Short mmCIF file of C-alpha atoms in Angstrom, two decimals:
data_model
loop_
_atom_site.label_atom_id
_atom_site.label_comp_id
_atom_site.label_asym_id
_atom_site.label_seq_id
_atom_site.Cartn_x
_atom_site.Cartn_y
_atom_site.Cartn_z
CA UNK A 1 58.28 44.88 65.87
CA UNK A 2 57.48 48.23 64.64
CA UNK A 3 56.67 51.74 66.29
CA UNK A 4 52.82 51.51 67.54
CA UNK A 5 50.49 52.71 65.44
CA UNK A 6 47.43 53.37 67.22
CA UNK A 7 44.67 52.72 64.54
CA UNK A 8 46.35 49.24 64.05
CA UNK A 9 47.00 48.19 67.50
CA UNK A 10 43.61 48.98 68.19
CA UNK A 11 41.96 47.39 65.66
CA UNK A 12 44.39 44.37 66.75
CA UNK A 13 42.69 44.48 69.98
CA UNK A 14 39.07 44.26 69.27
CA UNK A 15 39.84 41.03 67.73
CA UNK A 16 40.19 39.37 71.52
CA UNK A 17 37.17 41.32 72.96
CA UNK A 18 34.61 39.19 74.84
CA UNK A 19 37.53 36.05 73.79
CA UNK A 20 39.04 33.73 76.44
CA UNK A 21 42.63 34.57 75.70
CA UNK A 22 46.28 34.15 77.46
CA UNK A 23 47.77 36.81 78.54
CA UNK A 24 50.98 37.60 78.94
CA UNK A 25 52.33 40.80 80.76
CA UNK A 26 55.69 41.86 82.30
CA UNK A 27 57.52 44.58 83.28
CA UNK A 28 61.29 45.17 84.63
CA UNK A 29 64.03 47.28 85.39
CA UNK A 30 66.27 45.01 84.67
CA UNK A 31 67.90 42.59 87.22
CA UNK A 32 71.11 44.71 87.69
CA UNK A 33 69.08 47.81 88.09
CA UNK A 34 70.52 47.71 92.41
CA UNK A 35 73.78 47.04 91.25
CA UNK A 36 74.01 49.86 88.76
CA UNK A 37 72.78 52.63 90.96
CA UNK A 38 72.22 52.06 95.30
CA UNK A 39 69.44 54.44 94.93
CA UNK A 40 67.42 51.79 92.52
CA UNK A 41 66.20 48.95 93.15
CA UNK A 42 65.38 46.02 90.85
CA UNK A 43 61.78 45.81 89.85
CA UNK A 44 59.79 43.31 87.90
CA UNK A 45 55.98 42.00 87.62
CA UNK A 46 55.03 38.85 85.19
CA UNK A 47 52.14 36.69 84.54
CA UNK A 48 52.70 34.34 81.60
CA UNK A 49 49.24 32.68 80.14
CA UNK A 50 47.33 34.31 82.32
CA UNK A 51 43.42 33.40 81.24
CA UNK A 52 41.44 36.58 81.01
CA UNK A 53 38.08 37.69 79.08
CA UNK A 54 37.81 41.60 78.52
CA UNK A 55 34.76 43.23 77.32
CA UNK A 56 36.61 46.55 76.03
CA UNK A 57 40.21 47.52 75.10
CA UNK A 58 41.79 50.31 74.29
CA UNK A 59 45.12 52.31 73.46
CA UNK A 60 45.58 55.81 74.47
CA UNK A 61 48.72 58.36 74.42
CA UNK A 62 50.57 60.26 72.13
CA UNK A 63 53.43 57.37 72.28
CA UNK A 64 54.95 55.86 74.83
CA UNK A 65 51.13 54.51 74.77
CA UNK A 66 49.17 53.07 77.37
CA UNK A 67 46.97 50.20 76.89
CA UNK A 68 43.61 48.84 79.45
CA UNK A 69 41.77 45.92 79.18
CA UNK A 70 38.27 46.39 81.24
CA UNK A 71 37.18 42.94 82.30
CA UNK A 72 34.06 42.25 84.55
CA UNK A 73 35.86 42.68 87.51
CA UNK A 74 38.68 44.69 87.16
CA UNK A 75 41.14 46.04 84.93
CA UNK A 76 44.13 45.03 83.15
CA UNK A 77 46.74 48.32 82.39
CA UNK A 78 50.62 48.50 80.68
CA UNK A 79 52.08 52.26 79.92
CA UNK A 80 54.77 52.77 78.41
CA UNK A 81 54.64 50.72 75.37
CA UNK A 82 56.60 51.75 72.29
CA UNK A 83 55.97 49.31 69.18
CA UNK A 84 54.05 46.27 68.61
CA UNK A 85 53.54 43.38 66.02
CA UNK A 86 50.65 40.81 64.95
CA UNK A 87 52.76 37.84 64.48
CA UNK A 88 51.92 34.68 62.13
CA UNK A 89 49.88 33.22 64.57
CA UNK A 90 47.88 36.59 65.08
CA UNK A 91 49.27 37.01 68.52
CA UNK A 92 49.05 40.86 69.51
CA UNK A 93 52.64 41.72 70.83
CA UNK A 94 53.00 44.99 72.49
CA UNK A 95 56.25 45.95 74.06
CA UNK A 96 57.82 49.14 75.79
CA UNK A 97 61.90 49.70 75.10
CA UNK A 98 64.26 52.47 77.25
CA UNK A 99 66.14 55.07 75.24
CA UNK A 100 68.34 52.46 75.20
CA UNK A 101 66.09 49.32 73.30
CA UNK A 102 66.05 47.61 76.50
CA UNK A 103 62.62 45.96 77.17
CA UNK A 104 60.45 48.01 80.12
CA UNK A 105 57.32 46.08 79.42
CA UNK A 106 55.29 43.57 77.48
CA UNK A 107 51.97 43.13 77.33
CA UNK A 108 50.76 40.14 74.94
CA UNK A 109 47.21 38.69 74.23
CA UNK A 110 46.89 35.10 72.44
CA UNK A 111 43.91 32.92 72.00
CA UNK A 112 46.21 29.83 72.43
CA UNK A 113 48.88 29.56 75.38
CA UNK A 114 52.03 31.31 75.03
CA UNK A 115 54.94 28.45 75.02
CA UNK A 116 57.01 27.99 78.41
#
């Protein structure tokens, strides 16, 4: 992965527009976030090949960025993301690290299903 670069992750984007494509989006504290802290608690969301279509995409922010997907009947939304890669099998990879490179969130779009 690399830091985002808007243009490109963009651009990386509109290649799934009006696509059925897997989706795969998470986001955590970390599981020992209650046990590092009593005022935290741990937090975490995660759909894995999740089958969406989205009609327009876009990043926005100054970095950490934000990303939406607007699909017919709602809206698909990360913040926070950091850096991002196409990989060889021109899967979009988008992910947010802490100060400290721990994963925050991941937001990933595929037109084949991500493996389990």
């Amino acid at each position: 992965m690399e830091p985002i670069r808007r243009e490109a992750v963009d651009e990386a984007i509109s290649r799934f527009v009006n696509q059925d494509v897997y989706l795969h989006l998470e986001t955590t504290n970390g599981a020992y976030a209650a046990l590092r802290s009593e005022a935290s608690m741990a937090v975490c969301a995660y759909i894995r090949n999740g089958r969406v279509k989205f009609h327009r995409g876009s990043i926005a922010g100054d970095g950490p960025y934000r990303v939406g997907l607007k699909m017919d009947t709602g809206w698909i939304y990360a913040e926070g993301l950091t850096d991002y890669e196409v990989d060889e099998e021109g899967r979009l990879l988008l992910a947010g690290h802490d100060g400290d490179g721990r994963i925050a969130v991941a937001l990933q779009l595929s037109l084949t299903p991500f493996p389990m």
